PDB file of C-alpha atoms in Angstrom:
ATOM      1  CA  UNK A  29      48.212  58.855  78.003  1.00 49.00           C
ATOM      2  CA  UNK A  30      51.005  61.367  78.482  1.00 55.00           C
ATOM      3  CA  UNK A  31      53.334  60.138  75.755  1.00 90.00           C
ATOM      4  CA  UNK A  32      55.924  59.178  78.339  1.00 94.00           C
ATOM      5  CA  UNK A  33      55.108  55.988  80.241  1.00 95.00           C
ATOM      6  CA  UNK A  34      56.767  55.034  83.499  1.00 96.00           C
ATOM      7  CA  UNK A  35      56.538  51.709  85.279  1.00 97.00           C
ATOM      8  CA  UNK A  36      55.959  50.786  87.980  1.00 96.00           C
ATOM      9  CA  UNK A  37      53.808  53.607  89.369  1.00 95.00           C
ATOM     10  CA  UNK A  38      54.635  52.617  92.939  1.00 96.00           C
ATOM     11  CA  UNK A  39      57.570  50.674  94.338  1.00 96.00           C
ATOM     12  CA  UNK A  40      58.478  49.690  97.878  1.00 95.00           C
ATOM     13  CA  UNK A  41      61.910  48.186  98.314  1.00 93.00           C
ATOM     14  CA  UNK A  42      64.241  47.233 101.099  1.00 92.00           C
ATOM     15  CA  UNK A  43      67.673  48.736 101.415  1.00 90.00           C
ATOM     16  CA  UNK A  44      69.344  45.545 100.177  1.00 89.00           C
ATOM     17  CA  UNK A  45      67.075  45.023  97.165  1.00 90.00           C
ATOM     18  CA  UNK A  46      67.854  45.649  93.528  1.00 94.00           C
ATOM     19  CA  UNK A  47      65.097  47.038  91.357  1.00 95.00           C
ATOM     20  CA  UNK A  48      64.729  48.981  88.112  1.00 97.00           C
ATOM     21  CA  UNK A  49      62.511  51.813  86.976  1.00 98.00           C
ATOM     22  CA  UNK A  50      61.460  51.927  83.357  1.00 98.00           C
ATOM     23  CA  UNK A  51      60.604  54.848  81.102  1.00 98.00           C
ATOM     24  CA  UNK A  52      59.352  54.640  77.553  1.00 97.00           C
ATOM     25  CA  UNK A  53      58.481  57.283  74.966  1.00 96.00           C
ATOM     26  CA  UNK A  54      57.315  56.977  71.393  1.00 88.00           C
ATOM     27  CA  UNK A  55      57.278  60.670  70.632  1.00 92.00           C
ATOM     28  CA  UNK A  56      60.360  60.524  68.447  1.00 91.00           C
ATOM     29  CA  UNK A  57      62.313  62.520  71.018  1.00 92.00           C
ATOM     30  CA  UNK A  58      66.085  62.263  71.126  1.00 90.00           C
ATOM     31  CA  UNK A  59      66.741  63.319  74.712  1.00 91.00           C
ATOM     32  CA  UNK A  60      65.598  61.648  77.919  1.00 93.00           C
ATOM     33  CA  UNK A  61      65.986  62.661  81.537  1.00 93.00           C
ATOM     34  CA  UNK A  62      65.618  61.364  85.074  1.00 95.00           C
ATOM     35  CA  UNK A  63      64.441  63.790  87.755  1.00 94.00           C
ATOM     36  CA  UNK A  64      64.009  63.247  91.475  1.00 95.00           C
ATOM     37  CA  UNK A  65      61.190  64.995  93.317  1.00 94.00           C
ATOM     38  CA  UNK A  66      61.481  64.957  97.102  1.00 91.00           C
ATOM     39  CA  UNK A  67      59.076  66.580  99.502  1.00 83.00           C
ATOM     40  CA  UNK A  68      59.605  70.325  99.901  1.00 74.00           C
ATOM     41  CA  UNK A  69      62.535  70.413  97.433  1.00 81.00           C
ATOM     42  CA  UNK A  70      62.773  71.569  93.842  1.00 81.00           C
ATOM     43  CA  UNK A  71      62.868  68.883  91.185  1.00 88.00           C
ATOM     44  CA  UNK A  72      66.449  67.730  90.853  1.00 90.00           C
ATOM     45  CA  UNK A  73      67.902  66.712  87.525  1.00 90.00           C
ATOM     46  CA  UNK A  74      69.755  63.402  87.864  1.00 93.00           C
ATOM     47  CA  UNK A  75      70.767  62.242  84.391  1.00 92.00           C
ATOM     48  CA  UNK A  76      70.502  63.411  80.788  1.00 90.00           C
ATOM     49  CA  UNK A  77      70.762  61.195  77.732  1.00 91.00           C
ATOM     50  CA  UNK A  78      70.994  62.571  74.209  1.00 86.00           C
ATOM     51  CA  UNK A  79      70.873  60.101  71.312  1.00 84.00           C
ATOM     52  CA  UNK A  80      71.446  57.269  73.833  1.00 83.00           C
ATOM     53  CA  UNK A  81      74.616  58.871  75.179  1.00 85.00           C
ATOM     54  CA  UNK A  82      74.785  60.126  78.728  1.00 84.00           C
ATOM     55  CA  UNK A  83      75.595  63.808  78.617  1.00 81.00           C
ATOM     56  CA  UNK A  84      75.033  64.710  82.235  1.00 78.00           C
ATOM     57  CA  UNK A  85      75.356  63.059  85.600  1.00 80.00           C
ATOM     58  CA  UNK A  86      74.388  65.598  88.206  1.00 79.00           C
ATOM     59  CA  UNK A  87      76.584  64.198  90.993  1.00 85.00           C
ATOM     60  CA  UNK A  88      74.233  61.301  91.573  1.00 92.00           C
ATOM     61  CA  UNK A  89      75.399  58.528  93.961  1.00 93.00           C
ATOM     62  CA  UNK A  90      76.492  55.313  92.268  1.00 93.00           C
ATOM     63  CA  UNK A  91      73.625  53.382  93.854  1.00 95.00           C
ATOM     64  CA  UNK A  92      71.587  54.910  90.991  1.00 96.00           C
ATOM     65  CA  UNK A  93      72.658  53.518  87.639  1.00 95.00           C
ATOM     66  CA  UNK A  94      70.961  54.694  84.443  1.00 95.00           C
ATOM     67  CA  UNK A  95      70.753  52.766  81.193  1.00 95.00           C
ATOM     68  CA  UNK A  96      69.562  53.969  77.806  1.00 95.00           C
ATOM     69  CA  UNK A  97      69.525  51.102  75.275  1.00 94.00           C
ATOM     70  CA  UNK A  98      67.834  53.249  72.614  1.00 92.00           C
ATOM     71  CA  UNK A  99      66.265  56.663  72.195  1.00 89.00           C
ATOM     72  CA  UNK A 100      62.852  55.374  73.281  1.00 93.00           C
ATOM     73  CA  UNK A 101      63.759  53.629  76.521  1.00 96.00           C
ATOM     74  CA  UNK A 102      65.435  54.720  79.707  1.00 97.00           C
ATOM     75  CA  UNK A 103      66.015  52.704  82.855  1.00 97.00           C
ATOM     76  CA  UNK A 104      67.125  53.584  86.342  1.00 97.00           C
ATOM     77  CA  UNK A 105      68.690  50.656  88.168  1.00 97.00           C
ATOM     78  CA  UNK A 106      68.562  50.890  91.935  1.00 96.00           C
ATOM     79  CA  UNK A 107      70.640  49.008  94.497  1.00 93.00           C
ATOM     80  CA  UNK A 108      71.392  49.382  98.190  1.00 93.00           C
ATOM     81  CA  UNK A 109      69.288  52.517  98.480  1.00 94.00           C
ATOM     82  CA  UNK A 110      68.808  54.579 101.617  1.00 94.00           C
ATOM     83  CA  UNK A 111      65.508  55.734 103.156  1.00 93.00           C
ATOM     84  CA  UNK A 112      66.294  59.305 102.075  1.00 93.00           C
ATOM     85  CA  UNK A 113      66.129  58.101  98.472  1.00 95.00           C
ATOM     86  CA  UNK A 114      62.369  57.754  98.876  1.00 96.00           C
ATOM     87  CA  UNK A 115      60.858  60.178  96.385  1.00 96.00           C
ATOM     88  CA  UNK A 116      58.918  60.521  93.160  1.00 95.00           C
ATOM     89  CA  UNK A 117      61.181  59.741  90.209  1.00 97.00           C
ATOM     90  CA  UNK A 118      60.100  61.436  87.026  1.00 95.00           C
ATOM     91  CA  UNK A 119      61.215  60.659  83.526  1.00 95.00           C
ATOM     92  CA  UNK A 120      61.029  63.276  80.787  1.00 93.00           C
ATOM     93  CA  UNK A 121      61.846  63.500  77.111  1.00 92.00           C
ATOM     94  CA  UNK A 122      62.405  66.319  74.654  1.00 89.00           C
ATOM     95  CA  UNK A 123      63.106  66.647  70.979  1.00 86.00           C
ATOM     96  CA  UNK A 124      66.541  68.045  71.732  1.00 77.00           C
ATOM     97  CA  UNK A 125      68.415  68.982  74.858  1.00 72.00           C
ATOM     98  CA  UNK A 126      67.889  72.693  74.394  1.00 68.00           C
ATOM     99  CA  UNK A 127      64.261  72.695  75.391  1.00 65.00           C
ATOM    100  CA  UNK A 128      63.149  74.576  72.320  1.00 66.00           C
ATOM    101  CA  UNK A 129      60.082  72.393  71.987  1.00 70.00           C
ATOM    102  CA  UNK A 130      59.449  71.788  75.666  1.00 76.00           C
ATOM    103  CA  UNK A 131      59.709  68.684  77.753  1.00 85.00           C
ATOM    104  CA  UNK A 132      57.171  65.880  78.195  1.00 90.00           C
ATOM    105  CA  UNK A 133      57.027  64.222  81.589  1.00 91.00           C
ATOM    106  CA  UNK A 134      55.763  60.843  82.676  1.00 92.00           C
ATOM    107  CA  UNK A 135      53.580  60.251  85.724  1.00 91.00           C
ATOM    108  CA  UNK A 136      56.505  59.148  87.818  1.00 94.00           C
ATOM    109  CA  UNK A 137      57.367  56.203  90.029  1.00 96.00           C
ATOM    110  CA  UNK A 138      56.680  56.755  93.726  1.00 95.00           C
ATOM    111  CA  UNK A 139      59.578  54.975  95.450  1.00 96.00           C
ATOM    112  CA  UNK A 140      59.595  54.107  99.127  1.00 95.00           C
ATOM    113  CA  UNK A 141      62.757  52.645 100.638  1.00 95.00           C
ATOM    114  CA  UNK A 142      62.190  50.799 103.903  1.00 93.00           C
TER     115      UNK A 142
ATOM    116  CA  UNK B  11      73.913  79.869  88.113  1.00 76.00           C
ATOM    117  CA  UNK B  12      70.193  79.700  87.537  1.00 84.00           C
ATOM    118  CA  UNK B  13      67.623  79.926  90.294  1.00 91.00           C
ATOM    119  CA  UNK B  14      63.835  79.994  90.322  1.00 95.00           C
ATOM    120  CA  UNK B  15      61.934  81.178  93.379  1.00 96.00           C
ATOM    121  CA  UNK B  16      58.278  80.527  94.015  1.00 96.00           C
ATOM    122  CA  UNK B  17      57.711  82.255  97.314  1.00 95.00           C
ATOM    123  CA  UNK B  18      54.166  80.988  97.777  1.00 96.00           C
ATOM    124  CA  UNK B  19      54.297  77.456  99.121  1.00 94.00           C
ATOM    125  CA  UNK B  20      50.542  76.971  99.321  1.00 96.00           C
ATOM    126  CA  UNK B  21      47.539  79.008  98.236  1.00 97.00           C
ATOM    127  CA  UNK B  22      43.914  78.252  98.985  1.00 97.00           C
ATOM    128  CA  UNK B  23      41.048  80.004  97.208  1.00 97.00           C
ATOM    129  CA  UNK B  24      37.344  79.559  96.722  1.00 97.00           C
ATOM    130  CA  UNK B  25      36.017  78.624  93.313  1.00 97.00           C
ATOM    131  CA  UNK B  26      35.591  81.530  90.882  1.00 97.00           C
ATOM    132  CA  UNK B  27      38.230  83.634  92.599  1.00 97.00           C
ATOM    133  CA  UNK B  28      41.177  84.856  90.543  1.00 97.00           C
ATOM    134  CA  UNK B  29      44.590  83.727  91.759  1.00 98.00           C
ATOM    135  CA  UNK B  30      48.140  84.725  90.814  1.00 98.00           C
ATOM    136  CA  UNK B  31      51.127  82.463  91.276  1.00 98.00           C
ATOM    137  CA  UNK B  32      54.419  84.298  91.553  1.00 98.00           C
ATOM    138  CA  UNK B  33      57.699  83.296  89.954  1.00 98.00           C
ATOM    139  CA  UNK B  34      60.992  85.175  90.215  1.00 98.00           C
ATOM    140  CA  UNK B  35      64.115  83.935  88.508  1.00 97.00           C
ATOM    141  CA  UNK B  36      67.842  84.608  88.475  1.00 95.00           C
ATOM    142  CA  UNK B  37      70.149  83.946  85.568  1.00 92.00           C
ATOM    143  CA  UNK B  38      73.312  85.380  84.064  1.00 89.00           C
ATOM    144  CA  UNK B  39      72.294  84.181  80.615  1.00 86.00           C
ATOM    145  CA  UNK B  40      70.944  86.774  78.220  1.00 86.00           C
ATOM    146  CA  UNK B  41      68.718  84.292  76.428  1.00 86.00           C
ATOM    147  CA  UNK B  42      66.590  81.718  78.143  1.00 88.00           C
ATOM    148  CA  UNK B  43      63.251  79.969  78.217  1.00 88.00           C
ATOM    149  CA  UNK B  44      60.719  80.175  81.015  1.00 92.00           C
ATOM    150  CA  UNK B  45      58.103  77.489  81.599  1.00 92.00           C
ATOM    151  CA  UNK B  46      55.081  76.768  83.743  1.00 95.00           C
ATOM    152  CA  UNK B  47      54.058  73.187  84.507  1.00 94.00           C
ATOM    153  CA  UNK B  48      51.051  71.821  86.359  1.00 95.00           C
ATOM    154  CA  UNK B  49      51.347  68.686  88.493  1.00 93.00           C
ATOM    155  CA  UNK B  50      47.955  67.212  89.369  1.00 92.00           C
ATOM    156  CA  UNK B  51      47.648  64.501  92.046  1.00 87.00           C
ATOM    157  CA  UNK B  52      48.289  61.839  89.384  1.00 83.00           C
ATOM    158  CA  UNK B  53      51.943  62.945  89.337  1.00 84.00           C
ATOM    159  CA  UNK B  54      52.848  63.845  85.766  1.00 85.00           C
ATOM    160  CA  UNK B  55      53.996  67.363  84.966  1.00 88.00           C
ATOM    161  CA  UNK B  56      51.740  68.910  82.377  1.00 90.00           C
ATOM    162  CA  UNK B  57      53.305  71.566  80.163  1.00 88.00           C
ATOM    163  CA  UNK B  58      51.373  74.849  80.221  1.00 92.00           C
ATOM    164  CA  UNK B  59      53.527  77.446  78.526  1.00 90.00           C
ATOM    165  CA  UNK B  60      57.027  78.304  77.321  1.00 88.00           C
ATOM    166  CA  UNK B  61      58.242  81.858  76.786  1.00 89.00           C
ATOM    167  CA  UNK B  62      61.588  82.951  75.485  1.00 86.00           C
ATOM    168  CA  UNK B  63      63.423  85.934  76.858  1.00 89.00           C
ATOM    169  CA  UNK B  64      63.142  87.805  73.561  1.00 86.00           C
ATOM    170  CA  UNK B  65      59.406  88.082  73.808  1.00 83.00           C
ATOM    171  CA  UNK B  66      57.915  90.049  76.677  1.00 81.00           C
ATOM    172  CA  UNK B  67      54.396  90.024  75.330  1.00 81.00           C
ATOM    173  CA  UNK B  68      51.927  88.771  77.853  1.00 83.00           C
ATOM    174  CA  UNK B  69      49.932  85.748  76.875  1.00 85.00           C
ATOM    175  CA  UNK B  70      46.380  84.646  77.518  1.00 87.00           C
ATOM    176  CA  UNK B  71      45.002  81.170  76.982  1.00 87.00           C
ATOM    177  CA  UNK B  72      41.432  80.790  78.137  1.00 93.00           C
ATOM    178  CA  UNK B  73      41.371  81.354  81.898  1.00 95.00           C
ATOM    179  CA  UNK B  74      45.178  81.336  82.082  1.00 95.00           C
ATOM    180  CA  UNK B  75      47.381  84.352  81.589  1.00 94.00           C
ATOM    181  CA  UNK B  76      51.067  85.010  82.043  1.00 94.00           C
ATOM    182  CA  UNK B  77      52.828  88.264  82.844  1.00 94.00           C
ATOM    183  CA  UNK B  78      56.512  88.296  81.877  1.00 94.00           C
ATOM    184  CA  UNK B  79      58.473  91.264  83.248  1.00 93.00           C
ATOM    185  CA  UNK B  80      62.129  91.070  82.312  1.00 92.00           C
ATOM    186  CA  UNK B  81      62.925  94.216  84.328  1.00 92.00           C
ATOM    187  CA  UNK B  82      61.882  92.498  87.551  1.00 95.00           C
ATOM    188  CA  UNK B  83      62.843  88.959  86.446  1.00 95.00           C
ATOM    189  CA  UNK B  84      59.332  87.743  87.055  1.00 96.00           C
ATOM    190  CA  UNK B  85      57.023  85.417  85.174  1.00 96.00           C
ATOM    191  CA  UNK B  86      53.734  85.347  87.052  1.00 97.00           C
ATOM    192  CA  UNK B  87      50.787  83.115  86.252  1.00 97.00           C
ATOM    193  CA  UNK B  88      47.157  84.113  86.804  1.00 97.00           C
ATOM    194  CA  UNK B  89      44.145  81.839  86.765  1.00 97.00           C
ATOM    195  CA  UNK B  90      40.882  83.705  86.295  1.00 97.00           C
ATOM    196  CA  UNK B  91      37.651  82.325  87.736  1.00 97.00           C
ATOM    197  CA  UNK B  92      39.423  79.362  89.310  1.00 97.00           C
ATOM    198  CA  UNK B  93      37.835  75.917  89.296  1.00 97.00           C
ATOM    199  CA  UNK B  94      38.263  72.875  91.519  1.00 96.00           C
ATOM    200  CA  UNK B  95      40.061  71.100  88.656  1.00 95.00           C
ATOM    201  CA  UNK B  96      42.784  73.750  88.851  1.00 97.00           C
ATOM    202  CA  UNK B  97      43.886  72.280  92.177  1.00 97.00           C
ATOM    203  CA  UNK B  98      47.446  71.091  91.661  1.00 96.00           C
ATOM    204  CA  UNK B  99      51.057  71.986  92.286  1.00 95.00           C
ATOM    205  CA  UNK B 100      52.351  74.522  89.789  1.00 97.00           C
ATOM    206  CA  UNK B 101      56.025  74.763  88.888  1.00 95.00           C
ATOM    207  CA  UNK B 102      57.890  77.582  87.244  1.00 96.00           C
ATOM    208  CA  UNK B 103      61.107  76.600  85.441  1.00 92.00           C
ATOM    209  CA  UNK B 104      64.009  78.184  83.575  1.00 90.00           C
ATOM    210  CA  UNK B 105      66.291  76.867  80.850  1.00 86.00           C
ATOM    211  CA  UNK B 106      69.090  78.797  79.131  1.00 80.00           C
ATOM    212  CA  UNK B 107      69.220  78.937  75.340  1.00 75.00           C
ATOM    213  CA  UNK B 108      72.647  78.116  74.002  1.00 65.00           C
ATOM    214  CA  UNK B 109      74.138  76.580  70.898  1.00 57.00           C
ATOM    215  CA  UNK B 110      74.605  72.882  71.393  1.00 53.00           C
ATOM    216  CA  UNK B 111      75.217  71.126  74.674  1.00 47.00           C
ATOM    217  CA  UNK B 112      72.866  69.786  77.273  1.00 48.00           C
ATOM    218  CA  UNK B 113      70.811  72.369  79.086  1.00 58.00           C
ATOM    219  CA  UNK B 114      69.285  72.043  82.501  1.00 71.00           C
ATOM    220  CA  UNK B 115      65.688  72.786  83.227  1.00 80.00           C
ATOM    221  CA  UNK B 116      65.817  74.407  86.671  1.00 86.00           C
ATOM    222  CA  UNK B 117      62.606  74.275  88.657  1.00 90.00           C
ATOM    223  CA  UNK B 118      61.199  76.304  91.507  1.00 93.00           C
ATOM    224  CA  UNK B 119      59.887  74.460  94.559  1.00 93.00           C
ATOM    225  CA  UNK B 120      56.326  74.752  93.342  1.00 94.00           C
ATOM    226  CA  UNK B 121      53.143  76.330  94.646  1.00 96.00           C
ATOM    227  CA  UNK B 122      50.350  74.076  95.800  1.00 96.00           C
ATOM    228  CA  UNK B 123      47.013  75.551  94.773  1.00 97.00           C
ATOM    229  CA  UNK B 124      43.814  74.317  96.367  1.00 97.00           C
ATOM    230  CA  UNK B 125      40.536  75.531  94.930  1.00 97.00           C
ATOM    231  CA  UNK B 126      37.639  74.868  97.255  1.00 97.00           C
ATOM    232  CA  UNK B 127      34.053  74.544  96.029  1.00 95.00           C
TER     233      UNK B 127
END
């Protein structure tokens, strides 16, 4: 149990499908993040939420739509994805957005777009 | 802009060997945090250590040790007497320390370590 739970662990979707990734933490953290991990690339920050408010969108295409209904839950809604969007999507949380107390990561959702 | 370079893409060692993973960073910030994370095959990133730029003392935790050299902008990680369970991808990361705002954790590309029995 990592403290940050992501579901599903694996997802295969067609380019016309709509699906959602879920992230949940009960660590009392106020900030949550989505990262994308592609093969042979550094982890890329996608979105940052602080106290449920989005504070950063790192030039992510609109086919990725985040939602943060409360400080414990974060979603990533996916629609009309491309094969190059296949990657491991990692959720993380931290007590604040300054990283003073580190970041806790989930196990990720392995997404394959066919 | 921040950048983290892990020049070693893959390293393979035999159990009980010592191994050092290199990390070089670039930043214009005067204060920052440096991190090492381990990513086993299960996928989650496991936090190993955080250092702040004020403190250049090296740190040892069991078989793990870290060598922070501000003069060369390096934060290298050494595993002594490696074990098969150390096999994973290891990431070095950098985050600036500022007052308020949302800070990015910038990662290197990672080094895949394989420890063979």
